[in-house]
Amino acid sequence: MFRQLRLKLTVLYAGLFGLALLAIGVSACLVVERNAADQAQRELRETGEIFGRYWNTRLAQLNAASWHYAEEHDLASAVLARTDGAITARLAEIERRTSTDLAIVVTPEGLVISENGARSSVPPMLQIALQRGRVEPGILTLGDDLYQAVAVPLREMNTWLVVGNRLDDDSVDGFRDMASIPLEIDVGSQQGGRLALDSSFAEETVAALVDDAMVTDGPVAQSVQDARGQTFVSISRLPSLDGTEAFLIVSSPLNAGLAPYTTLLGALLLIGIAGMLFVTGSAWMLARGVTQPIQQLQRAAQKLSEGAYEVVTIKTHDELSGLADTFNAMAGAIRERERRITQLAFHDGETRLPNRVALERKLTATARRERLYLAAIGVDRFTHVRGAIGYSLASELVRQLGGRLAHLAPNAPMARLASDVLGVAFIATSEADALKRARALIANLEQPVSLDGQVVDVHVTIGIAQPGGKQETSSAMIERASIALDQTRQRGQKAGMYDETAYGDPARNLSLMGEMSRALESGAIYLAHQPKYNFRTGRIDSVECLVRWRHPVRGAIAPDLFVPMAEETGHIRALTEWVLERAIISQKALHAAGYSIEVAVNISARLLSDTDFAKRAAALARQAPNQVSFEITETAIIDNPVAALENIERFASNGVHVAIDDYGSGLSSLAYLKQLPAQELKIDKIFVQNITSSQRDALLVRSTIDLAHGLGMNVTAEGVETPAAFALLASLNCDLAQGYLISRPCSLEELMALLGDDRRLQYYKQTALGATPSLAVAPQQPKHA
Ligand code: C2E
Ligand code: CA
Ligand code: CA
């Protein structure tokens, strides 16, 4: 309901105070009203009593005076004589002496003689009363007026002297003034069934009360509701002289009784309003004292969440200042932790050099990126160095190289990108300029490093990348620099640029692996056969089985692309087993066609240490109708020599021939050559292709042939493309030739056609002898594979 604590507190305080005030006010009003009512009733009662006493006293006075004058000689003789002048004079005298309003004589004939000489007949009610003989003093009605009157007989003359006072406003004024509250006093009568009221009451309001009063001895009091609101009324019956039903009616409106208190209540109300204002104001100020520090804390917390630190100062000495102190301590702790986290997040823990994330941020923040180059500096043979000097000195080495970089290019963003790779960004005008700077860097970084008092030689390679498009992230740029480093190393250079084309699209290539098993079933992957010509027999008696993939979208995919990928992703075993099964199927078909052909299958390095595979491959080979050969490279043995040699032994003992593939292209080792139970050695095509042009290569091939023969192995020359090379190899005592000159890798049908083509075999024989056969017998190259 309230969004502000301050408003809430203020309303709460003011509300509570208001309620208390209201309670006091209401009780005061009730008490005042109650008092006023009590007082009004008391006054009515007292006024009634006083009036009664006054009434009786006055009547007694009148009575005494009347008796006195009635027994006087003067009046009696005047009446007896019927001398009106004397009567009236006497009556006027009585009236004056008794200070009354009425002095009359009622004759036995029913005549009324008044003090002013007027004569009239006696009113019937008075007549009746007088005839009864004894008359009570009381109310008398004459004409429209009411009188308090007494009637006394004049000697034995049957004549009455009546003296009285008119009951009018003036006669009751005295009583009204005596009361302490405003009172209204009236005398009313019932004339002919109707109420004659001089008061402001409506007849119906008091009619029932009047009726009650007429039959009750004392006064009848009640509160009635009339035009003035609540009014207290007291009605008492007045004694009557002539039978007139008359009564005294005293009333007091409550409002009039409350009037004296109005000022008091008004003052109370004013005090209340002033109090309310004061309390509201004070509560507002008080609430501010509470909410201001809270707001201060809230603002500081908000800023803290935005990463800004603000010290909160609260000058009070209460819980709020304690809270502020705690808050400040907390903010300080957060700031310190943040500093440490930032330090950890952007620095390499080992060397304290900036890390990759830090470099990414700096690169992203770099405005002019067109001439920006990023170098990935790799420490060559780092694992070997680390193995030699230990982990901690190896990181010290990297740290020192980082230090040198920072010294050479103080403002350049640099970082440790991997355990053996540092990155540094710099500005260059062109690729050539960038490479020049990289070489300068290399010269500097390759200065020997002093570690723990020992001097260690360092060699580094640098790969350089330029920012790609605008969209390229810094991370992608770092990645490309790292790829450039790998590419440069593969190229055997010291510094080189990123080569987009050479890198290709590894992600796209990787997706090929998902399609491989389907391709094996659908026939998209199939087998090609490349025949080998046997110089000794003059025939083709062996073929190498090579895998092919014709992709529905990408077309022909080179085995150099997907075979290494299958090796890396664990698909190579399935692929190789498939090739071996297909090779045996081809061999069976050839066998059925009358050709005993040895099939050779390439076995990846990775599979050579896989004993399960070796067992399965050996089992498959046992089912083959003719000789099976496995081509393996020497490097295949280096990774896990024990298992590899064990499996090669297993192949040999299962009757499988082993051929050493690509001999001379890797690190050929005489040690392995000696250990391997191989029947064949295949000289790599890089030597064979130049055999006729390079004496060195020819010499190497010849020595290799001699060496292999010495070890009891047949020699196959790969990549034989020209008749000259073919003839030279024959003269060098080479055993087998494989290459485009004999045949490109081809389908089984084409292979069969070749095997049955005597003219071509004739051509090979002649070529081997160094003759140049006619074009007519030059072999037709199979077009298929
Ligand atoms: P490799 O085992 O050395 O296979 C011989 C490669 O030389 C084949 O390339 C073949 O087409 C090519 N070649 C044959 N004669 C000539 C020639 O006169 N001149 C030239 N320039 N090249 C010639 P391919 O089929 O592209 O195979 C490339 C490599 O892929 C193979 O080298 C082999 O290492 C691998 N490979 C092929 N099939 C398989 C397989 O089924 N399993 C495994 N593990 N590797 C395979
Ligand atoms: Ca091969
Ligand atoms: Ca080869």
Short mmCIF file of C-alpha atoms in Angstrom, two decimals, residues 5-7 9-11 13-14 276-293 295 316 320:
data_model
loop_
_atom_site.label_atom_id
_atom_site.label_comp_id
_atom_site.label_asym_id
_atom_site.label_seq_id
_atom_site.Cartn_x
_atom_site.Cartn_y
_atom_site.Cartn_z
CA LEU A 5 8.72 3.56 4.57
CA ARG A 6 8.77 7.19 5.61
CA LEU A 7 5.17 7.76 4.56
CA LEU A 9 5.73 5.46 9.55
CA THR A 10 4.24 8.94 9.41
CA VAL A 11 0.76 7.67 8.64
CA TYR A 13 2.14 7.56 14.07
CA ALA A 14 -0.34 10.21 13.00
CA MET A 276 -2.32 16.26 14.86
CA LEU A 277 -0.25 18.66 12.76
CA PHE A 278 2.54 18.59 15.29
CA VAL A 279 2.55 14.81 15.57
CA THR A 280 2.41 14.36 11.76
CA GLY A 281 5.31 16.78 11.32
CA SER A 282 7.35 15.16 14.07
CA ALA A 283 6.61 11.67 12.77
CA TRP A 284 7.71 12.77 9.29
CA MET A 285 10.97 14.11 10.70
CA LEU A 286 11.48 11.04 12.86
CA ALA A 287 10.79 8.70 9.95
CA ARG A 288 13.31 10.64 7.91
CA GLY A 289 15.91 9.87 10.55
CA VAL A 290 15.24 6.17 9.98
CA THR A 291 14.72 6.12 6.22
CA GLN A 292 17.55 8.43 5.16
CA PRO A 293 20.32 6.01 6.23
CA GLN A 295 18.11 5.06 1.41
CA THR A 316 24.22 8.27 14.30
CA LEU A 320 21.95 1.77 11.44
#
